[in-house]
Coordinates of C-alpha atoms and ligand atoms in Angstrom, one line a residue:
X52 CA -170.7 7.8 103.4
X53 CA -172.6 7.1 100.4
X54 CA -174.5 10.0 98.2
X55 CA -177.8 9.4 99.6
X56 CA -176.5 9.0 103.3
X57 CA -175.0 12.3 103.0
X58 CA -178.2 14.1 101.5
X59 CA -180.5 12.8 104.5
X60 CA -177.7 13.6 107.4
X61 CA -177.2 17.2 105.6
X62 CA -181.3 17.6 105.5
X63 CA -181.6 16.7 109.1
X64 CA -179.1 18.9 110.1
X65 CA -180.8 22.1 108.4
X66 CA -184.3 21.0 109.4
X67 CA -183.3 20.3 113.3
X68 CA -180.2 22.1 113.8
X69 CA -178.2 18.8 114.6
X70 CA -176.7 15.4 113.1
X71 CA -179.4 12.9 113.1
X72 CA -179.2 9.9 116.4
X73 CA -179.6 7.3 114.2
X74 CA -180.1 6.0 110.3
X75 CA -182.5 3.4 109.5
X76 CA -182.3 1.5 105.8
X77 CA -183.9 -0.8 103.7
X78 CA -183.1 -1.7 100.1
X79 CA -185.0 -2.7 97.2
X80 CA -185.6 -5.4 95.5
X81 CA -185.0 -7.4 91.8
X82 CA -186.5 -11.0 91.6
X83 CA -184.9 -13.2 89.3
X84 CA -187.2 -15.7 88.7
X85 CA -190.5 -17.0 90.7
X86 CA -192.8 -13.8 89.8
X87 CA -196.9 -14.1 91.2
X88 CA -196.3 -17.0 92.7
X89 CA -196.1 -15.5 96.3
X90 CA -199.3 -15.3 97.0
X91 CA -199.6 -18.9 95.8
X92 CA -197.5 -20.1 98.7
X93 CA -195.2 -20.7 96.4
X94 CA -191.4 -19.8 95.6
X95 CA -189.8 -16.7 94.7
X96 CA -186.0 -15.9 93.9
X97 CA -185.1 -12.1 94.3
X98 CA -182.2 -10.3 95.9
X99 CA -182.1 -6.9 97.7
X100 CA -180.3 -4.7 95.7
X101 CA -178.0 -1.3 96.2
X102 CA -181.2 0.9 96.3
X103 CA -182.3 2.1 99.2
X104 CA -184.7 4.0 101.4
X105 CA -182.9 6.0 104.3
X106 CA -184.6 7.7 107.4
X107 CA -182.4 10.0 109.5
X108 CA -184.1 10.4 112.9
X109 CA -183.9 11.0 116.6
X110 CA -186.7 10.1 119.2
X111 CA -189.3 12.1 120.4
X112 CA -190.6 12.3 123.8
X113 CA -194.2 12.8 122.9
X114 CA -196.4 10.3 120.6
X115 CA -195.9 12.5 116.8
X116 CA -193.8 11.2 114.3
X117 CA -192.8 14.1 112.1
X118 CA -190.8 13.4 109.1
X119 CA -189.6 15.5 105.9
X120 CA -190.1 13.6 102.8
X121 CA -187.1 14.5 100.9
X122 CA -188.2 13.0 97.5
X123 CA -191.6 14.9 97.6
X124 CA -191.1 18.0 99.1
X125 CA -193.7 17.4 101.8
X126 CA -193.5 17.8 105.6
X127 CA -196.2 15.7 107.6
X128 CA -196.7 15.4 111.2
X129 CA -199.3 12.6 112.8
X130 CA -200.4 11.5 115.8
X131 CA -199.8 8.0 116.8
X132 CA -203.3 7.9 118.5
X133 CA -206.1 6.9 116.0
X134 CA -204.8 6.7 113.0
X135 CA -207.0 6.7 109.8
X136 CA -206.2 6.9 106.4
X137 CA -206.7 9.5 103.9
X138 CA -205.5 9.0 100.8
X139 CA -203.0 7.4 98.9
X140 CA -199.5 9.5 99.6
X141 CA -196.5 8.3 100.7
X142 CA -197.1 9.3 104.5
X143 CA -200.1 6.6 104.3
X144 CA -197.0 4.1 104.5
X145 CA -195.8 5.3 107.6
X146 CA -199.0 5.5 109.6
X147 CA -200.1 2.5 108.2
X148 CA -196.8 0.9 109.5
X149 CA -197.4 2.7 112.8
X150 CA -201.3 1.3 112.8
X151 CA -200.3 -2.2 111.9
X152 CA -197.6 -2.3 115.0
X153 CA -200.0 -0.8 117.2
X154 CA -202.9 -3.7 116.6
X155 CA -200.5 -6.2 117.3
X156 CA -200.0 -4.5 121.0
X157 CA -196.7 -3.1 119.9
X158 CA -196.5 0.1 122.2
X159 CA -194.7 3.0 120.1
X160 CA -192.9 6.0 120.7
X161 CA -192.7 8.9 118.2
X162 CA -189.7 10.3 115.8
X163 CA -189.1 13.0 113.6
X164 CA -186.4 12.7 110.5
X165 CA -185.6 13.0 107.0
X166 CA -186.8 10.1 104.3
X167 CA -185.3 9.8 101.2
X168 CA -184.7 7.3 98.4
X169 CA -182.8 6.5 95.1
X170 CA -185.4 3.2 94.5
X171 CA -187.3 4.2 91.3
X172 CA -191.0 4.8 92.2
X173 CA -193.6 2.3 90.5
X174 CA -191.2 0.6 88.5
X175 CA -191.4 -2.8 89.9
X176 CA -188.5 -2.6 92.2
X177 CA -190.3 -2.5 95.7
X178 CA -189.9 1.2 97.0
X179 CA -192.9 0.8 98.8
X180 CA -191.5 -2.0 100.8
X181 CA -188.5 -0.7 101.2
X182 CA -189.9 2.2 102.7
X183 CA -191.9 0.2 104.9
X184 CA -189.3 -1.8 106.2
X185 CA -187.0 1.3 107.0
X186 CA -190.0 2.9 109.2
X187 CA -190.1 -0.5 111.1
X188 CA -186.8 0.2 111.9
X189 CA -186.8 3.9 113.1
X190 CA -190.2 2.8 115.0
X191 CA -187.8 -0.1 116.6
X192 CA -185.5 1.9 117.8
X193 CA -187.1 4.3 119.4
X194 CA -189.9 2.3 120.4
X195 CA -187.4 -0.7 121.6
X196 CA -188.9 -3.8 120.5
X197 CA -186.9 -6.4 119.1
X198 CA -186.3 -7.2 115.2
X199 CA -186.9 -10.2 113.8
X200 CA -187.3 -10.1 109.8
X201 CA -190.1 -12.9 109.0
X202 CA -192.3 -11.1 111.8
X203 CA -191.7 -7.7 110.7
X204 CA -192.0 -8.8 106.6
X205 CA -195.4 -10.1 107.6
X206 CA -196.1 -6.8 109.1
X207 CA -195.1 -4.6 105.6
X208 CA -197.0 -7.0 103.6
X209 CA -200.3 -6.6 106.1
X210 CA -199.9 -2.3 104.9
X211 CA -200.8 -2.8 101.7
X212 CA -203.4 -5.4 102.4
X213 CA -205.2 -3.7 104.3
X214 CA -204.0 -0.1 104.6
X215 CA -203.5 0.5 101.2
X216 CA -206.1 -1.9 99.9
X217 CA -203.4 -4.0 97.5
X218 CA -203.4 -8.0 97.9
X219 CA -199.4 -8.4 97.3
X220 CA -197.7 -11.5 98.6
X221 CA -194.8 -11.7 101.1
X222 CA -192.0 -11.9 98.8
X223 CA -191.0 -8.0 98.7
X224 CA -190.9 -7.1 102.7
X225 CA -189.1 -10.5 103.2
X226 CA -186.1 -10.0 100.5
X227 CA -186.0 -6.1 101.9
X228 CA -185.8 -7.5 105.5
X229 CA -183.5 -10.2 105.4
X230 CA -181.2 -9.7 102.0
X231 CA -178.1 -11.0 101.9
X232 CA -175.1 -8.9 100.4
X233 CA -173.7 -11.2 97.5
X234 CA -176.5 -13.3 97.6
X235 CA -179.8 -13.8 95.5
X236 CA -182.5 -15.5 98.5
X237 CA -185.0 -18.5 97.5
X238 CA -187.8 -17.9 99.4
X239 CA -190.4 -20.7 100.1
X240 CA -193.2 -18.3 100.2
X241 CA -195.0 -21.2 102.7
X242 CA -192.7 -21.4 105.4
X243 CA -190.7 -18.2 105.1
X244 CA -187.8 -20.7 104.7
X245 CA -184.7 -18.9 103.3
X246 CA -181.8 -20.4 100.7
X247 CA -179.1 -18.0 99.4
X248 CA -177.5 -18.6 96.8
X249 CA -174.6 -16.2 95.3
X250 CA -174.9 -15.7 91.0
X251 CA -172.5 -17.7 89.2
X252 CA -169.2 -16.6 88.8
X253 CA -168.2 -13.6 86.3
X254 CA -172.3 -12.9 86.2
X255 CA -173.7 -9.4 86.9
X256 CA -177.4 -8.8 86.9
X257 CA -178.5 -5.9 84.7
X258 CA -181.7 -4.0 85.7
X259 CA -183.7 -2.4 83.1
X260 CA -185.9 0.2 83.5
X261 CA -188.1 0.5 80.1
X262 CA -189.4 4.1 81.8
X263 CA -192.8 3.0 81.3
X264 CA -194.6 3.0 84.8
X265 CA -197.3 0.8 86.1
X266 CA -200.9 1.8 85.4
X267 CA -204.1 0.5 87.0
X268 CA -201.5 -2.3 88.5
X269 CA -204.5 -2.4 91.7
X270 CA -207.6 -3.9 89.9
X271 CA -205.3 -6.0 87.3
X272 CA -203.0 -7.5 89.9
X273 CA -205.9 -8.5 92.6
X274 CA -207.7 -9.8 89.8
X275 CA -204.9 -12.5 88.9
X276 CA -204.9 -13.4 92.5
X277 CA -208.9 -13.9 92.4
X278 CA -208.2 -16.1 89.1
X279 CA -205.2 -18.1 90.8
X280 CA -207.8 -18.7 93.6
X281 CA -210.5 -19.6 91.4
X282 CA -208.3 -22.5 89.7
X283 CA -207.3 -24.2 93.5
X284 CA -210.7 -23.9 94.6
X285 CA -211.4 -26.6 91.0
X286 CA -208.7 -28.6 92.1
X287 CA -209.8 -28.9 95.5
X288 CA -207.2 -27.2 97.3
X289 CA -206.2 -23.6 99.4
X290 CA -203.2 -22.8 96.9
X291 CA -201.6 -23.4 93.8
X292 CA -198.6 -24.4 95.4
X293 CA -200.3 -27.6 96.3
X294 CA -200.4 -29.1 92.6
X295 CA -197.4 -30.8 90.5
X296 CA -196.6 -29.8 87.2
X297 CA -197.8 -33.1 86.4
X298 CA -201.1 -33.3 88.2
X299 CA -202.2 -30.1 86.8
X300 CA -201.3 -31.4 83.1
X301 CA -203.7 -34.4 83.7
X302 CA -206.2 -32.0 84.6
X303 CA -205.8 -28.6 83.1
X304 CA -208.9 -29.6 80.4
X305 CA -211.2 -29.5 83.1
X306 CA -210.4 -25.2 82.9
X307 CA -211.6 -23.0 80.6
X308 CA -209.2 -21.0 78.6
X309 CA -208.5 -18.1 80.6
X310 CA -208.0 -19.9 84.2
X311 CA -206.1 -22.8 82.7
X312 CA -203.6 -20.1 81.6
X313 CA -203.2 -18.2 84.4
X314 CA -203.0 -21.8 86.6
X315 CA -200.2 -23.0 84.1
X316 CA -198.0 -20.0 84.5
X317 CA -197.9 -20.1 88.6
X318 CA -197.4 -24.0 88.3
X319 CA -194.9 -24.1 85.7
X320 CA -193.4 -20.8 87.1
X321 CA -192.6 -22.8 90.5
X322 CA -191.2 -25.9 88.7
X323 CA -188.4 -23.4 87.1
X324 CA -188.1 -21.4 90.2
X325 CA -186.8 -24.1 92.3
X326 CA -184.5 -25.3 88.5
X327 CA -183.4 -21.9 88.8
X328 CA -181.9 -22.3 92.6
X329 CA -180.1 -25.4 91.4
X330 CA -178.5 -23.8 88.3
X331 CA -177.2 -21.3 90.5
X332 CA -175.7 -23.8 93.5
X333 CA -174.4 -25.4 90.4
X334 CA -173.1 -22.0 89.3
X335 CA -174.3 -22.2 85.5
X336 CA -175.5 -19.3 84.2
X337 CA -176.7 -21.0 80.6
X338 CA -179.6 -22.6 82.4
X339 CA -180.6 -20.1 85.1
X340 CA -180.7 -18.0 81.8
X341 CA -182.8 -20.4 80.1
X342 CA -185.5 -20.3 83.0
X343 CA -185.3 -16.6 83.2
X344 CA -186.7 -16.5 79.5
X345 CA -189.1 -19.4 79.5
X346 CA -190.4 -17.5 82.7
X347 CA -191.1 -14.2 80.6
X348 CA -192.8 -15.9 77.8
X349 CA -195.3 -17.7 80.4
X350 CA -195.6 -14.3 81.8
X351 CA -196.5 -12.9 78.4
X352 CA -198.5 -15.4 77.0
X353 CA -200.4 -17.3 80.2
X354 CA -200.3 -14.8 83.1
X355 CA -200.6 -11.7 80.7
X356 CA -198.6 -9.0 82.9
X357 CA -196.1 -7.9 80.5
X358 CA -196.2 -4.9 78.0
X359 CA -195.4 -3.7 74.8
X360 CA -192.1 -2.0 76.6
X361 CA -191.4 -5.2 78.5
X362 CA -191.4 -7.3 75.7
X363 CA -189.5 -5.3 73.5
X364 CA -186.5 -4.3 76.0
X365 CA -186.6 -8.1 76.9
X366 CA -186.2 -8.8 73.3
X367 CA -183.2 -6.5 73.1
X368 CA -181.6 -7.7 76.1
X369 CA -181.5 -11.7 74.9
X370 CA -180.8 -10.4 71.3
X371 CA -177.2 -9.5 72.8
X372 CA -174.4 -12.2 73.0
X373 CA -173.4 -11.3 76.3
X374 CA -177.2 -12.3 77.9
X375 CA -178.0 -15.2 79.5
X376 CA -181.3 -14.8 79.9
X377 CA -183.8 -12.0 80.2
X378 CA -187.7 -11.4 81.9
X379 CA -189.5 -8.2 83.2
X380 CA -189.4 -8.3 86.7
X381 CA -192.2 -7.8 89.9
X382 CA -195.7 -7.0 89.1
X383 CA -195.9 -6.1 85.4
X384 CA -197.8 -3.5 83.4
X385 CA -194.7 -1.5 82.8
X386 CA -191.8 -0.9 85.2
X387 CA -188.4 -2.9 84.8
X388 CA -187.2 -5.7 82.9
X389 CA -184.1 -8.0 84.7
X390 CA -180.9 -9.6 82.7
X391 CA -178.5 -12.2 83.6
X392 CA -175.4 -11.1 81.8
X393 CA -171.4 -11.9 81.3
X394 CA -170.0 -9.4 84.1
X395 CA -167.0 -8.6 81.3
X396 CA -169.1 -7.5 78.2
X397 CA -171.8 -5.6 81.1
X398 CA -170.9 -2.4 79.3
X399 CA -171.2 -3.2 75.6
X400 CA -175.0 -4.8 76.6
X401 CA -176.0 -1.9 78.0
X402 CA -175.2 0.2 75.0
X403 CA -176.5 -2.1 73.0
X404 CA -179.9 -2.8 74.9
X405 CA -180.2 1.1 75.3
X406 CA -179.6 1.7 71.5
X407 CA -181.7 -1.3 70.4
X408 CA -185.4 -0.4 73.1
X409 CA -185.0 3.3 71.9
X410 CA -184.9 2.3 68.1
X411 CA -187.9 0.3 68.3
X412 CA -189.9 2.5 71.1
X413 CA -188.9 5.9 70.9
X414 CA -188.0 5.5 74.4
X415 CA -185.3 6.3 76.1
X416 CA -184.2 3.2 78.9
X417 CA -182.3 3.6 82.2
X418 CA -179.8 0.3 82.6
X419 CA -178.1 -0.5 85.8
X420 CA -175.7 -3.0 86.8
X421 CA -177.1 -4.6 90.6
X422 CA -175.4 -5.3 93.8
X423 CA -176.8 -7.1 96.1
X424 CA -177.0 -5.8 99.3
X425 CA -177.8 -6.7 102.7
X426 CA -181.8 -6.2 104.3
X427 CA -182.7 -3.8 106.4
X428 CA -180.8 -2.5 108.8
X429 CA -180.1 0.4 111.5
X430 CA -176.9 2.3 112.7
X431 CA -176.8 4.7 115.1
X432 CA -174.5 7.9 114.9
X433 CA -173.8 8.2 118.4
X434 CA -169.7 8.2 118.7
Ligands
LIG727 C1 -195.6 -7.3 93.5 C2 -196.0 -7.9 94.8 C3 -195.3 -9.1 95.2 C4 -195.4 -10.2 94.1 C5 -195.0 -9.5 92.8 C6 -195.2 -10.5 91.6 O1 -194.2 -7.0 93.6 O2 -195.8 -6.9 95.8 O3 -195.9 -9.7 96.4 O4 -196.6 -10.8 94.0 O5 -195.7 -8.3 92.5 O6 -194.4 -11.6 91.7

């Protein structure tokens, strides 16, 4: 049993005087190239990693869900009949999980467990999703209804749009439903289509947590998606997914300044995207590096996400031999950075990426090497 299965079987067992019936789980997420392009229709390139949300529960035979939340301290009970929300804690995730089955005519039974998680909060690496994706699971189980991950992704992705007011894209719930141990997943954010694709050989992927955290990530991040709409709507079409590289140079004049940018960074970001899923079936890690950089700088300089931390710990990171290729990672405005790295000098980058972001920031990093692990899943500890 891994660390954090232990801690949530041990909790349960002091809280309800038993072993927990069952363990639901859902991982995390790094994406390695293909970042606000989602909600472009377009394609994304992450991988579930070996970070993970875990419920223990068992069943209830009334219509409550009653959980501790491990991480926070906090015990919450709620009905399952009318739900609204109140505020912004974590329990909104569950009921809005619970609301968003329910108005698709999903009929639900309650729970009661212990939720924990070693997925770093607002630092870009999808806890939220993950946490999402684990309470479909429990709510599965004891509700019986049948799993299937595209449906269910779609499902995560409607809680933050319109429980928790967020206008995110599908790439996080879909890479924390249906990873692939091993595997990094293209996912053509259009058709839900997915293409894994394991790193190349004697590669490890280094996350890179620059311990700033996101602020005002809301208002910034639906703004960019109001600004990627605004430059289809002048081409004449729903998505940016729907213009070539080459059709939108013809063009891009016709934008002013600020719109052309943000335009160029989703179109040019899909273009590598898709480069970056052929390096990799070609396993070479020179190229897939090469994207992963020409992707920050766009993100930098066009989309204007990154950070002061970003872009020095990414600067660190392709400063060391050993790198491939380096970008910050999910939303932006703080949060984690992601390296492609040679597996056998892993150690000497991270000392070396640590020293290096501390001497220019003051700050103090947290660098970890990434597995990547399977999607959600459920086991049940019945003998
Ligand atoms: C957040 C969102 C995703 C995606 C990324 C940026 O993680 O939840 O849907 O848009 O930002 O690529």
């Amino acid at each position: 049993m891994t660390d954090l299965r232990l801690t949530v079987h041990r909790a349960f067992e002091q809280h309800f005087g038993e072993p927990p019936a069952f363990i639901a789980r859902a991982p995390g997420r790094v994406n390695l190239i293909g970042e606000h392009t989602d909600y472009n229709d377009g394609f994304v390139f992450p991988m579930a990693i070996d970070r993970e949300t875990l419920i223990a529960f068992r069943p209830r035979p009334d219509r409550t869900v009653s959980v501790h939340l491990l991480d926070f301290d906090q015990h919450v009970t709620f009905s399952l009949e009318n739900l609204t929300r109140v505020d912004s804690s974590p329990v909104e995730y569950l009921k809005g999980v619970a609301a968003v089955l329910q108005s698709e005519d999903y009929t639900l039974s309650g729970w009661e467990g212990v939720i924990a998680g070693n997925v770093p909060i607002g630092a870009g690496l999808s806890s939220s999703a993950s946490l999402e994706m684990a309470a479909i699971r429990a709510f599965e189980q004891v509700s019986g209804f049948i799993w299937d991950a595209p449906r269910m992704a779609k499902l995560g992705q409607r809680v933050e749009n319109e429980w928790l007011g967020l206008k995110t894209g599908i790439m996080d719930q879909m890479i924390s439903a249906a990873g692939q141990t091993g595997h990094a997943v293209l996912i053509d954010c259009r058709t839900l289509d997915l293409k894994p694709a394991p790193l190349p050989q004697g590669t490890v992927v280094v996350v890179m947590d620059t311990s700033t955290r996101r602020g005002l990530v809301h208002s910034k991040y639906n703004e960019r998606r109001q600004q990627c709409e605004a430059a289809a709507a002048h081409f004449g079409i729903a998505v940016l997914r729907d213009i070539s590289v080459e059709a939108f140079d013809a063009r891009a004049h016709e934008l002013d300044d600020l719109t052309r940018r943000r335009a160029r960074h989703v179109v040019t970001e899909n273009a590598r995207t898709l480069a970056a899923y052929d390096a990799m079936q070609q396993g070479d890690p020179r190229i897939l590096g090469a994207l992963m950089d020409a992707s920050h700088e766009s993100l930098r300089d066009d989309f204007e996400v990154s950070t002061d931390a970003l872009n020095a710990i990414v600067t660190a990171a392709q400063r060391h031999p050993a790198c491939y290729g380096a970008r910050m990672t999910g939303a932006g405005f703080g949060g984690c950075a992601v390296a492609l790295v040679m597996a056998n000098q892993a150690e000497s980058f991270v000392q070396f990426v640590t020293g290096t972001y501390q001497h220019t920031t003051g700050l103090q990093a947290a660098l970890y090497v990434c597995h990547a692990s399977e999607g959600a899943s459920l086991s049940s500890l019945f003998a």
